[in-house]
mmCIF file of C-alpha atoms in Angstrom:
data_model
loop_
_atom_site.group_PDB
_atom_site.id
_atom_site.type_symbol
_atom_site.label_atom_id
_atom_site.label_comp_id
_atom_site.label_asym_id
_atom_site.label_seq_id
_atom_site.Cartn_x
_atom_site.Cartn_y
_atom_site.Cartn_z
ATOM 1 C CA UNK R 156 -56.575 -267.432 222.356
ATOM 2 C CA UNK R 157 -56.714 -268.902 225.868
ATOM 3 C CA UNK R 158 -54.324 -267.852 228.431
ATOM 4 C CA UNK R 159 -52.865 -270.354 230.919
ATOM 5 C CA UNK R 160 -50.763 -269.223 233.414
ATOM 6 C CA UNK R 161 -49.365 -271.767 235.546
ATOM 7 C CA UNK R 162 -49.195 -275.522 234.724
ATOM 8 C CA UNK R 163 -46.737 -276.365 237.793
ATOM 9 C CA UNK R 164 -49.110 -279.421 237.897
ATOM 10 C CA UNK R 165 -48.770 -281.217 234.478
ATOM 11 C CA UNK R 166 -51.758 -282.922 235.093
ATOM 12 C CA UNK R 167 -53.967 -280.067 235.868
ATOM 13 C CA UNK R 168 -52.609 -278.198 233.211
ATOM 14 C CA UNK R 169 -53.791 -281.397 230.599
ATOM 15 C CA UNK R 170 -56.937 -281.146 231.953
ATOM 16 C CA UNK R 171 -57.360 -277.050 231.410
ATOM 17 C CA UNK R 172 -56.442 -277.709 227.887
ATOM 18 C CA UNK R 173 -58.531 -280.986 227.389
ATOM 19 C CA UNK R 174 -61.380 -278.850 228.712
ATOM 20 C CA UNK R 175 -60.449 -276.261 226.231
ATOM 21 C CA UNK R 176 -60.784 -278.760 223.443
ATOM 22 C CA UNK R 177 -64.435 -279.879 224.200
ATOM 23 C CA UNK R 178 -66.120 -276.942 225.809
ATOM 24 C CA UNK R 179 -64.382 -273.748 223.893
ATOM 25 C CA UNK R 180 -64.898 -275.087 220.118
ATOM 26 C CA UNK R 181 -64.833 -271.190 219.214
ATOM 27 C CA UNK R 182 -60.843 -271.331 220.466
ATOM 28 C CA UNK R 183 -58.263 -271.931 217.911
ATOM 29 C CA UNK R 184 -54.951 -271.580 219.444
ATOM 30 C CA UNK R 185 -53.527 -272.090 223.061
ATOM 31 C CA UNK R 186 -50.731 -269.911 223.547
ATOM 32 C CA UNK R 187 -48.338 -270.486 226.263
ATOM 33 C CA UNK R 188 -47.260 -267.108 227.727
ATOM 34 C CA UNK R 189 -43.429 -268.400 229.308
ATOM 35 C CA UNK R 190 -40.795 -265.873 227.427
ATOM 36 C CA UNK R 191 -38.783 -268.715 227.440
ATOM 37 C CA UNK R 192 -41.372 -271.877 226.984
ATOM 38 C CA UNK R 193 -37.949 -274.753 227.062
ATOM 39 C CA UNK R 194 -36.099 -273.059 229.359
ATOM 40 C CA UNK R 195 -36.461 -276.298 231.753
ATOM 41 C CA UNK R 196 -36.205 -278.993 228.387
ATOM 42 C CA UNK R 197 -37.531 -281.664 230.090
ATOM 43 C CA UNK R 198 -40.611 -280.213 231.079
ATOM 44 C CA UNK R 199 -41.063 -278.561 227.798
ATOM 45 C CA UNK R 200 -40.733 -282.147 226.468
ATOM 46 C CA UNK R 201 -43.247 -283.729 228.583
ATOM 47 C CA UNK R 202 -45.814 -281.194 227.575
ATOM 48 C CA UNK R 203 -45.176 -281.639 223.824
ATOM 49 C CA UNK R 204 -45.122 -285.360 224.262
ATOM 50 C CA UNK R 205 -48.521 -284.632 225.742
ATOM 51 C CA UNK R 206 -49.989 -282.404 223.492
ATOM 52 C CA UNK R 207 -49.194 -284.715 220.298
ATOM 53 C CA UNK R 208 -52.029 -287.086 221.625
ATOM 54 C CA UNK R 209 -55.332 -286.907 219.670
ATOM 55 C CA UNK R 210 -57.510 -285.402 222.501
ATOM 56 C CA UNK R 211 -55.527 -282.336 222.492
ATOM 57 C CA UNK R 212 -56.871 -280.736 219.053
ATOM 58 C CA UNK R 213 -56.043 -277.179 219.247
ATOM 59 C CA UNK R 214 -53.210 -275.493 217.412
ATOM 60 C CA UNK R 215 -50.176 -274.824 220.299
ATOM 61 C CA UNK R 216 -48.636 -271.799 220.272
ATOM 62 C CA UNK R 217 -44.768 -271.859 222.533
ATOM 63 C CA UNK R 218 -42.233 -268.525 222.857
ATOM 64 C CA UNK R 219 -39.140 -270.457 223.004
ATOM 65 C CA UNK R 220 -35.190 -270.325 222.583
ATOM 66 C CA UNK R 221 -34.024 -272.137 219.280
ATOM 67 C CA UNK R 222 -30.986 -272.495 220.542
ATOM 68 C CA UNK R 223 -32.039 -274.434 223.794
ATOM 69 C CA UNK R 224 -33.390 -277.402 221.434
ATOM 70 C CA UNK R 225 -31.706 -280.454 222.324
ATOM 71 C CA UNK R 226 -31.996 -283.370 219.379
ATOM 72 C CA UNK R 227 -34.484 -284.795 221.189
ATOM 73 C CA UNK R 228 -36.806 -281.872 221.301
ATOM 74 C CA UNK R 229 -36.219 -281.135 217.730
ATOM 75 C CA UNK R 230 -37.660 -284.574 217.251
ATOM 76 C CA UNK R 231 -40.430 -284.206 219.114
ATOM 77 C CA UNK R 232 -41.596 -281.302 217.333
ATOM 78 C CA UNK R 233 -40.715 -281.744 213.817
ATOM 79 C CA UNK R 234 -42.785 -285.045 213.950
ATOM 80 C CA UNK R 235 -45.905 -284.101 215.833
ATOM 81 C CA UNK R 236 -49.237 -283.664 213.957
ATOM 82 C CA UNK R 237 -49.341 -281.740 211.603
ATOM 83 C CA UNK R 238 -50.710 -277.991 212.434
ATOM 84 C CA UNK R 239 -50.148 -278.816 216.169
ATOM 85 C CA UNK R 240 -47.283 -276.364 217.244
ATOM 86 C CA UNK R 241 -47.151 -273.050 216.700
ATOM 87 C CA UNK R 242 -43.187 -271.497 217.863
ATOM 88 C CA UNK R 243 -42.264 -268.071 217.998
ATOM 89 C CA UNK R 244 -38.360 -267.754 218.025
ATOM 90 C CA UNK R 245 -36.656 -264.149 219.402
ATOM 91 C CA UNK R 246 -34.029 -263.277 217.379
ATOM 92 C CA UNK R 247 -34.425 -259.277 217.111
ATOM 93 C CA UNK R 248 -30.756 -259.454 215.527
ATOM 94 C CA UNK R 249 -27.620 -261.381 214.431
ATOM 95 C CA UNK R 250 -24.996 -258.432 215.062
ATOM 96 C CA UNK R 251 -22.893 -260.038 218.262
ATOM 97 C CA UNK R 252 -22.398 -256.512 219.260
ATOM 98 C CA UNK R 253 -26.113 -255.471 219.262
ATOM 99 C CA UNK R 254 -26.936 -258.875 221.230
ATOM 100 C CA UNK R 255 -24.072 -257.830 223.967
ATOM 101 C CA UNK R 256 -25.533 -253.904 224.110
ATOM 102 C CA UNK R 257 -28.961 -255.646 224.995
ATOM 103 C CA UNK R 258 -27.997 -257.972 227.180
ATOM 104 C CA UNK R 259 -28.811 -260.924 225.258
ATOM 105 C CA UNK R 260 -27.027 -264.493 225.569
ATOM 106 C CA UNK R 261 -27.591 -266.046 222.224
ATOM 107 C CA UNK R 262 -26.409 -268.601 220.300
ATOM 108 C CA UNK R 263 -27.090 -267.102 216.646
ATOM 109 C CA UNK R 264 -25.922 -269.929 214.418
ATOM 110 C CA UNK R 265 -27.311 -272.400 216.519
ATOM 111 C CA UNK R 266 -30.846 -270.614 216.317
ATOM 112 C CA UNK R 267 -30.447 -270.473 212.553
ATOM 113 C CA UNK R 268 -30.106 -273.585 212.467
ATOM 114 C CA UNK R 269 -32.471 -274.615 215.290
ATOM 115 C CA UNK R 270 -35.203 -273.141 213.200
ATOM 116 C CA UNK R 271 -34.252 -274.289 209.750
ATOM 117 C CA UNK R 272 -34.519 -277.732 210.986
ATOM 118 C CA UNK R 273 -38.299 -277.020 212.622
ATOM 119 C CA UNK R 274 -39.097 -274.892 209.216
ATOM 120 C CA UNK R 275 -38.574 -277.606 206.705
ATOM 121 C CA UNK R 276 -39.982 -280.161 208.487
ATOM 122 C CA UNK R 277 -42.883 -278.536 207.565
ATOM 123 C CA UNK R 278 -45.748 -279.677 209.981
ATOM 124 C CA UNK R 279 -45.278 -276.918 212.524
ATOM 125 C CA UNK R 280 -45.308 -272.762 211.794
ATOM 126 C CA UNK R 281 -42.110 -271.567 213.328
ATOM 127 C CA UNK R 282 -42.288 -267.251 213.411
ATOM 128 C CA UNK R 283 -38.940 -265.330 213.833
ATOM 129 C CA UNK R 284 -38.699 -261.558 214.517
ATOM 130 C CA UNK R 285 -36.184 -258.792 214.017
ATOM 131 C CA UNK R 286 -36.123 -255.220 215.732
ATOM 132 C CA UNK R 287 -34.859 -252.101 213.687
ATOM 133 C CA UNK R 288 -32.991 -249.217 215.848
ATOM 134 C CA UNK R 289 -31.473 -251.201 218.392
ATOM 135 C CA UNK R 290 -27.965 -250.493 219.346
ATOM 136 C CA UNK R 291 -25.364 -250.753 216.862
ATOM 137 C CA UNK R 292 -27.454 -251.792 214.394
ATOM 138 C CA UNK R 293 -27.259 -249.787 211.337
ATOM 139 C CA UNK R 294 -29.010 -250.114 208.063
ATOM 140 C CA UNK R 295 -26.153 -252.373 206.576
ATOM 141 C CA UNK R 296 -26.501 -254.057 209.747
ATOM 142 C CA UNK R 297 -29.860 -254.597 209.830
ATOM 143 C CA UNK R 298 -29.976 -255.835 206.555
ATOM 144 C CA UNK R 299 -27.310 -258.892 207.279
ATOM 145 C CA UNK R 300 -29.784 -260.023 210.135
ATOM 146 C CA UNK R 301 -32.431 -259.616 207.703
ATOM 147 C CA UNK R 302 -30.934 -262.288 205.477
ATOM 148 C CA UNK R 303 -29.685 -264.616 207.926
ATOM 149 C CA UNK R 304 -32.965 -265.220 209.546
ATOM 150 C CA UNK R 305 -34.943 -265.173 205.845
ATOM 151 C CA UNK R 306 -36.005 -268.634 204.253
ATOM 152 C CA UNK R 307 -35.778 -270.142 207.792
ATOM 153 C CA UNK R 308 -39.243 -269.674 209.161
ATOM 154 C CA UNK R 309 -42.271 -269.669 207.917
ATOM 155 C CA UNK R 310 -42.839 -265.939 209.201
ATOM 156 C CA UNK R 311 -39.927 -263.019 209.493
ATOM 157 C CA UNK R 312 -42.055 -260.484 211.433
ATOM 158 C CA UNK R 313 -39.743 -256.728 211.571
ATOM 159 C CA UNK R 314 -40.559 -254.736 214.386
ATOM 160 C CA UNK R 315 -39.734 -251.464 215.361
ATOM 161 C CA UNK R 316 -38.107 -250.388 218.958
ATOM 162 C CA UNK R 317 -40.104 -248.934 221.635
ATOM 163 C CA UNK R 318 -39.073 -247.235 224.453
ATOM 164 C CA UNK R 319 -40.949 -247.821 227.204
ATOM 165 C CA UNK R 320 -41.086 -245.279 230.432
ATOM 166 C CA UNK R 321 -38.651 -246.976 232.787
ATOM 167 C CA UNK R 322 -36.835 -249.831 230.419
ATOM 168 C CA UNK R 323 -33.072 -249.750 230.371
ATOM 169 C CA UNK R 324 -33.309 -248.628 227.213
ATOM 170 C CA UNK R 325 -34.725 -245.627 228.410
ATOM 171 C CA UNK R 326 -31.805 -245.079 230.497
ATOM 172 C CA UNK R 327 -30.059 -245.825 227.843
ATOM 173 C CA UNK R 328 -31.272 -243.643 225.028
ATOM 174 C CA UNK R 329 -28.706 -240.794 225.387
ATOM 175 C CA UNK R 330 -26.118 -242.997 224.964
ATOM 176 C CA UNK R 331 -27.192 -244.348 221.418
ATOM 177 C CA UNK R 332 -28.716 -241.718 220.614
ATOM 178 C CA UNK R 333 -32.078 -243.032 220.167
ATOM 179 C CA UNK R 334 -34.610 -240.057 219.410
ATOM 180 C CA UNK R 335 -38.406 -242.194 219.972
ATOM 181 C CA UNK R 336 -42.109 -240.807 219.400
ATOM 182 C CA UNK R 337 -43.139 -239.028 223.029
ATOM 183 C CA UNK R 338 -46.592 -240.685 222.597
ATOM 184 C CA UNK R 339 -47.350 -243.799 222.274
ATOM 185 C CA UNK R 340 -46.121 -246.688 221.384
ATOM 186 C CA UNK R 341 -43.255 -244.723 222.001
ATOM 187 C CA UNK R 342 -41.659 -245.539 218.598
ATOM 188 C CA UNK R 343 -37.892 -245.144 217.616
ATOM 189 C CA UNK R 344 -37.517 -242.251 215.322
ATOM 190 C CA UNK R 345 -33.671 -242.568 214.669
ATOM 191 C CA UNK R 346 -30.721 -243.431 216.446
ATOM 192 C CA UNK R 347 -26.884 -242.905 216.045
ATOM 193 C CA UNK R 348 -26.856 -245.768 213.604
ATOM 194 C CA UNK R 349 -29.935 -245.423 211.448
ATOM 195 C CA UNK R 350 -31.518 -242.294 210.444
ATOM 196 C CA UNK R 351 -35.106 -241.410 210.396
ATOM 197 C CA UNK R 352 -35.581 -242.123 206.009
ATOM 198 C CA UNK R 353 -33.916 -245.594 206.384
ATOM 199 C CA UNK R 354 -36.331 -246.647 209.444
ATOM 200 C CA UNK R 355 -38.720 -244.984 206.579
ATOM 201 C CA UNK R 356 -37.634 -247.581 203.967
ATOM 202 C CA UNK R 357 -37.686 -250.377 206.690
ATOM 203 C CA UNK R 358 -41.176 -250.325 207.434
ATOM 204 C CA UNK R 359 -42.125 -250.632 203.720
ATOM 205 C CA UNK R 360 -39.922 -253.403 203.575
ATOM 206 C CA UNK R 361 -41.804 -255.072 206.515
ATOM 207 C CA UNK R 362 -44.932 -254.214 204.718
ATOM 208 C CA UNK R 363 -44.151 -256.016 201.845
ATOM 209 C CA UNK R 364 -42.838 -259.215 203.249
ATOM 210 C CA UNK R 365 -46.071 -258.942 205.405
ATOM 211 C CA UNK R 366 -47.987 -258.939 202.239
ATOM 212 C CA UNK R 367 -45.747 -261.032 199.826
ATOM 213 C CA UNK R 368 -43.840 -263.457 202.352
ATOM 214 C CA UNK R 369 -46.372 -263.723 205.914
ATOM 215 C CA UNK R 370 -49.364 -264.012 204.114
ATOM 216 C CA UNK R 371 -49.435 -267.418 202.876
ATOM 217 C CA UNK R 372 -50.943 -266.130 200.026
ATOM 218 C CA UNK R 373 -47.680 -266.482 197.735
ATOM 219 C CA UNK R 374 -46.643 -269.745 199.155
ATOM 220 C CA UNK R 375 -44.886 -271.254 196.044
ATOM 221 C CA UNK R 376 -43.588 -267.596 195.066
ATOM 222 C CA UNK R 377 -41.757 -266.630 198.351
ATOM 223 C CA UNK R 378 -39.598 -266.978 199.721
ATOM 224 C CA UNK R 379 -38.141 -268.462 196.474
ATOM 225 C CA UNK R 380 -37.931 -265.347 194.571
ATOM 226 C CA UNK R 381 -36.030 -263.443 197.015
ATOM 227 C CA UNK R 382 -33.661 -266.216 197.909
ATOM 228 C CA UNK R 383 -33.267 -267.397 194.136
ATOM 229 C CA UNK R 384 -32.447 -263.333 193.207
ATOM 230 C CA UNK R 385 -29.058 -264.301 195.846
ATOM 231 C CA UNK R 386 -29.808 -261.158 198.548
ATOM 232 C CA UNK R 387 -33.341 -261.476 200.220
ATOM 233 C CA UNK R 388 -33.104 -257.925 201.845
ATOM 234 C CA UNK R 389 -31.636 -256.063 198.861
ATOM 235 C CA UNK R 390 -34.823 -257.803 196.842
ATOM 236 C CA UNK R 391 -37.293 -256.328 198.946
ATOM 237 C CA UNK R 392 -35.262 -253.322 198.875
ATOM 238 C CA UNK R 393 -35.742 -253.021 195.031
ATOM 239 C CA UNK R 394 -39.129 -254.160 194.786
ATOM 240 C CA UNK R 395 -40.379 -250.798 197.027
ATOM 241 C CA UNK R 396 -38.479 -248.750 194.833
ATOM 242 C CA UNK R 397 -40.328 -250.364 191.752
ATOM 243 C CA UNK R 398 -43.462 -250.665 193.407
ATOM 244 C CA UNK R 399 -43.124 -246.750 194.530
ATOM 245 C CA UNK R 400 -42.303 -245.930 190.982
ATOM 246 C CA UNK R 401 -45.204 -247.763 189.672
ATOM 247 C CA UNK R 402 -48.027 -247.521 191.832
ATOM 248 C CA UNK R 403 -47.297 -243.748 193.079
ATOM 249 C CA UNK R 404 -47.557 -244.498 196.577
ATOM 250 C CA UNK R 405 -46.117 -246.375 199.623
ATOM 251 C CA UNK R 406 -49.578 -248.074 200.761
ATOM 252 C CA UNK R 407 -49.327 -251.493 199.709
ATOM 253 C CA UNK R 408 -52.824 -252.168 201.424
ATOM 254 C CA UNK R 409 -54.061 -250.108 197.639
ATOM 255 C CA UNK R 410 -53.703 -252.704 195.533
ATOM 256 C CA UNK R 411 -55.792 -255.393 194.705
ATOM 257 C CA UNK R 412 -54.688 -259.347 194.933
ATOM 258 C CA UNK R 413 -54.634 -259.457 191.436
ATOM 259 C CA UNK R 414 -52.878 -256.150 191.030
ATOM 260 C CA UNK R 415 -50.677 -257.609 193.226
ATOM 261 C CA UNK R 416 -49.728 -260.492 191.067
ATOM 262 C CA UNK R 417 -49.014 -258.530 188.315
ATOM 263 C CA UNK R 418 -46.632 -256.141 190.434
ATOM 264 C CA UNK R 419 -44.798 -259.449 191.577
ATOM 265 C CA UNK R 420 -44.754 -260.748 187.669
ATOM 266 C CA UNK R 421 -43.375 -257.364 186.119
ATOM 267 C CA UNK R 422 -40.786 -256.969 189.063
ATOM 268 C CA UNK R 423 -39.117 -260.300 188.278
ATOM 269 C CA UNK R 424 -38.962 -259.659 185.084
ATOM 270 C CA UNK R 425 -37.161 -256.930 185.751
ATOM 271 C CA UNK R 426 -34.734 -257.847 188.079
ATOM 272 C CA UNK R 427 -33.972 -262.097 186.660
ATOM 273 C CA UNK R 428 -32.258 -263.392 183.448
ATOM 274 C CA UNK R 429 -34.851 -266.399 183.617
ATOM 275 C CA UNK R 430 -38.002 -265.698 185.374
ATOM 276 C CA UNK R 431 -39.630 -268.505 183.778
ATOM 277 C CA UNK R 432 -40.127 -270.604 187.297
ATOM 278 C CA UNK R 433 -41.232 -267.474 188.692
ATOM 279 C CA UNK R 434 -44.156 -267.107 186.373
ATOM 280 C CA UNK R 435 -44.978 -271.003 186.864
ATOM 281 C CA UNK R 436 -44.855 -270.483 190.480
ATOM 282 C CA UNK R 437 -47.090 -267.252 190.266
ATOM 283 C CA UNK R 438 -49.884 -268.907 187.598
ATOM 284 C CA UNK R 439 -49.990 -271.999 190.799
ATOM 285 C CA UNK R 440 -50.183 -269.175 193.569
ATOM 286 C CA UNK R 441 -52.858 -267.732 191.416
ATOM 287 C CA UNK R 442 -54.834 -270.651 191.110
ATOM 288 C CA UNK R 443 -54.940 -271.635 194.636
ATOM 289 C CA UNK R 444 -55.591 -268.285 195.827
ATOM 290 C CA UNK R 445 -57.721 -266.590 193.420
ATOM 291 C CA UNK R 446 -60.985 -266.829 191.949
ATOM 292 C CA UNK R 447 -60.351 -264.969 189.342
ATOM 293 C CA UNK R 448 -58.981 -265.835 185.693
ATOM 294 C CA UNK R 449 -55.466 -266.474 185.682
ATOM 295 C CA UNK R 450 -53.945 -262.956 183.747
ATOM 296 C CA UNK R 451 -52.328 -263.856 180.296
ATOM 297 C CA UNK R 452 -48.608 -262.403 181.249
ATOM 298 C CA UNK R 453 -47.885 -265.309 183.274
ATOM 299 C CA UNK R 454 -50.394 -267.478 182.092
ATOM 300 C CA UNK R 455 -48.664 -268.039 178.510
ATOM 301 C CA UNK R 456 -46.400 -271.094 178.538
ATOM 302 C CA UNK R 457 -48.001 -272.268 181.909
ATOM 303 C CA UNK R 458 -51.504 -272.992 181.467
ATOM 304 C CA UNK R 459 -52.106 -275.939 178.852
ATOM 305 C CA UNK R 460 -55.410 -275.094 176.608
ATOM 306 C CA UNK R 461 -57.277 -276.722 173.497
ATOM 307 C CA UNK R 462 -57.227 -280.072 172.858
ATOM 308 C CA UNK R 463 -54.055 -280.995 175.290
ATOM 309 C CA UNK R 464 -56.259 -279.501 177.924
ATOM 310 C CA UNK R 465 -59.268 -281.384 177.252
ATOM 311 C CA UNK R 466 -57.432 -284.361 177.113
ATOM 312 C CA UNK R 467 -56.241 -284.364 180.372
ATOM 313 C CA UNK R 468 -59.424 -283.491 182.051
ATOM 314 C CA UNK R 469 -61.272 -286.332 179.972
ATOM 315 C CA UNK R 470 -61.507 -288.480 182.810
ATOM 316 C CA UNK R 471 -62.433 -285.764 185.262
ATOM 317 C CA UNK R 472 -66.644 -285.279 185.289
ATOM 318 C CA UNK R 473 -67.445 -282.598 183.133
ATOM 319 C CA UNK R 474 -69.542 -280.769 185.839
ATOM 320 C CA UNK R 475 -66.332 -280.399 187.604
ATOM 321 C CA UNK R 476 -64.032 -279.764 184.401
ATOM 322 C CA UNK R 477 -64.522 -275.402 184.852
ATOM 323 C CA UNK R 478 -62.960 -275.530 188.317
ATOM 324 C CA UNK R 479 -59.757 -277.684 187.302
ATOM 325 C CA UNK R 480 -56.952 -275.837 185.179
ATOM 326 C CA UNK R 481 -53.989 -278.530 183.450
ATOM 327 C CA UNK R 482 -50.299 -277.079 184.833
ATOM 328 C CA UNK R 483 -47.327 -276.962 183.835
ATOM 329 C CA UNK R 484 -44.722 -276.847 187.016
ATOM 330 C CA UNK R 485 -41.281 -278.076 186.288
ATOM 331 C CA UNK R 486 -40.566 -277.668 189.832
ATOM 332 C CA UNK R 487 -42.785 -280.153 191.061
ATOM 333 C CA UNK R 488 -42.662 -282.211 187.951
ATOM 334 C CA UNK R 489 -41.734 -283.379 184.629
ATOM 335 C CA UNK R 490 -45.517 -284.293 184.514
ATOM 336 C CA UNK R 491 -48.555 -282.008 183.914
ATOM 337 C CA UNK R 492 -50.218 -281.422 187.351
ATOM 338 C CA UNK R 493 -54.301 -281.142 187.358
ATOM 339 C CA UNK R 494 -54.609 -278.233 189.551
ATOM 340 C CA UNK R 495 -58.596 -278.235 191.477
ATOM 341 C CA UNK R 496 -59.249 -274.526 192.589
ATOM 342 C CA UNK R 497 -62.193 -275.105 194.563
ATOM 343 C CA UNK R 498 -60.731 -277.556 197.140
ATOM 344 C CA UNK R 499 -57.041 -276.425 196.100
ATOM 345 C CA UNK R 500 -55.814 -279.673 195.064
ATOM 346 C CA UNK R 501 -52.985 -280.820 192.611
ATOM 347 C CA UNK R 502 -52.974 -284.039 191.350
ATOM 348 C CA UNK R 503 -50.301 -285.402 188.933
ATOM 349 C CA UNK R 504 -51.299 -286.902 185.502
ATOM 350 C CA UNK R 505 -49.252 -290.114 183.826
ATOM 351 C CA UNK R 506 -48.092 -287.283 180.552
ATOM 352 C CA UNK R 507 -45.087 -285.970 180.500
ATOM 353 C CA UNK R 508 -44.639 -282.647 179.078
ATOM 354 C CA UNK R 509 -44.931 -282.900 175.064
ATOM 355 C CA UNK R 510 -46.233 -286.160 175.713
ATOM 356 C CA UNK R 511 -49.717 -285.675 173.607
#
């Protein structure tokens, strides 16, 4: 990342990150380190205008307040190139009475919706986060922010309070009764509202939608899952009991990708009347992630084989036929998709399903 730290000048500050684009081909992302990148929207504006240009080809990454978004800003940014803009959106919780104890002016629905509207546009990766054991904010509490800001990002990062020497919350701590780690980082350990084993329970649950939901690695999968079972927290919830229960431990870094699959696959199962779109959408995560074969439990119903297989991939070169699996996705389709691991492609046939 490069660090700029004052761009006063708009035109200097296009030329540091023009420079950045030709000389510093090892740097990926720009990050812009205002706390509050739109707090003056027309500036904010004329550097995102800028920025969508073609000479500026680094990925853009902005702290910003959702709720500050004008419609004109929300334009901008949910039709620049795609990759471009990277936001990060504060939203550490959606309890009014937290938000007052920390001093924090926001606008919750309007940042839901603020960041719904840059999520599904799709071309930019918007990042929320929520902080467990802050004022007020008790497990039940915690949970309702949990599912008011999941499904409208592209990553729900849950962090943990720290107390820092000298932050008001320092000052404060007596009051909540917040009880933190004396070293560092100086890590709440339970507060008036939360107690030490649900913090416990929290942090699996952030490891988990780290691994399932962050990752990118489950992109058709999740969020659906959790939103389709009707209560994202209480599904993550469930799914570190199970996974507890069936793995014999709380280290989710232990299992393997395809292990982790399966875990996914038998959970649903467990916990849906009809997982059948889960399995579809697990057997396409599979294939674009994986190298591996696809594993028969969600495989079966999914995957076509034989003749119907060989059919479809008649017209693809047969040096090329072992990489390509035939799909079938009902929620992309009525058609069976050609799915191309090595370059991660899907490409739609002309049969319908039952059509050979």
């Amino acid at each position: 990342q490069k660090i700029i730290k004052n761009y006063s000048n708009y035109k200097y500050y296009f030329g540091v990150v023009k420079a950045d684009s030709y000389s510093h081909n090892d740097i990926k992302t720009v990050k812009f380190v205002d706390r509050t990148f739109n707090f003056d929207r027309e500036r904010a504006k004329t550097i995102w205008r800028g920025l969508c240009a073609d000479e500026y080809t680094k990925e853009y990454h902005f702290e910003i307040c959702a709720s500050l978004l004008d419609d004109e800003s929300v334009e901008i940014l949910t039709h620049a190139p795609r990759g471009k803009f990277r936001v990060e959106i504060g939203l550490q919780s959606t309890n009014p009475e937290t938000l007052r104890a920390i001093r924090r002016t926001l606008d919750v629905k309007k940042t839901l919706e603020r960041a719904k509207a840059l999520y599904e546009a799709g071309n930019l990766f918007v990042h929320l986060d929520l902080i467990a054991g802050l004022p007020y904010e008790d497990y039940a509490s915690f949970a309702r922010s949990f599912n008011d800001a999941y499904g409208v990002c592209d990553e729900l990062q849950l962090g943990f309070l720290k107390i820092l020497c000298g932050c008001e919350m320092e000052r404060d701590a007596a009051r909540y009764g917040i009880v933190y780690s004396d070293t560092p980082p100086y890590q709440v350990l339970r507060t008036n509202y939360i107690s030490f084993a649900e913090l416990e329970k929290l942090s699996l649950t952030d490891e988990l939608c780290d691994r399932f939901s962050n990752s990118g690695k489950f992109q058709y999968t999740f969020p659906y899952l959790p939103l389709e079972y009707g209560n994202a927290f209480e599904f993550f919830e469930k799914f570190g009991e199970f996974f507890e229960e069936k793995c014999g431990t709380r280290d989710i870094s232990k299992v393997s990708q395809p292990n982790a699959f399966l875990l996914v696959w038998n959970f649903a199962k467990s916990v849906m009347a009809d997982a059948g779109e889960a399995k579809a959408r697990l057997c396409l995560d599979f294939l674009l992630g994986e190298t591996h074969r696809v594993p028969a439990e969600f495989a079966e119903g999914v995957l076509a084989a034989g003749a119907l297989k060989d059919e479809l991939l008649s017209n693809i070169l047969r040096s090329e036929r072992g990489a390509c699996e035939v799909v079938k996705l009902p929620f992309v389709s009525e058609k069976y998709i050609i799915v191309t691991r090595k370059n991660k492609t899907l490409t739609e046939t002309e049969v319908l399903f039952g059509g050979i």
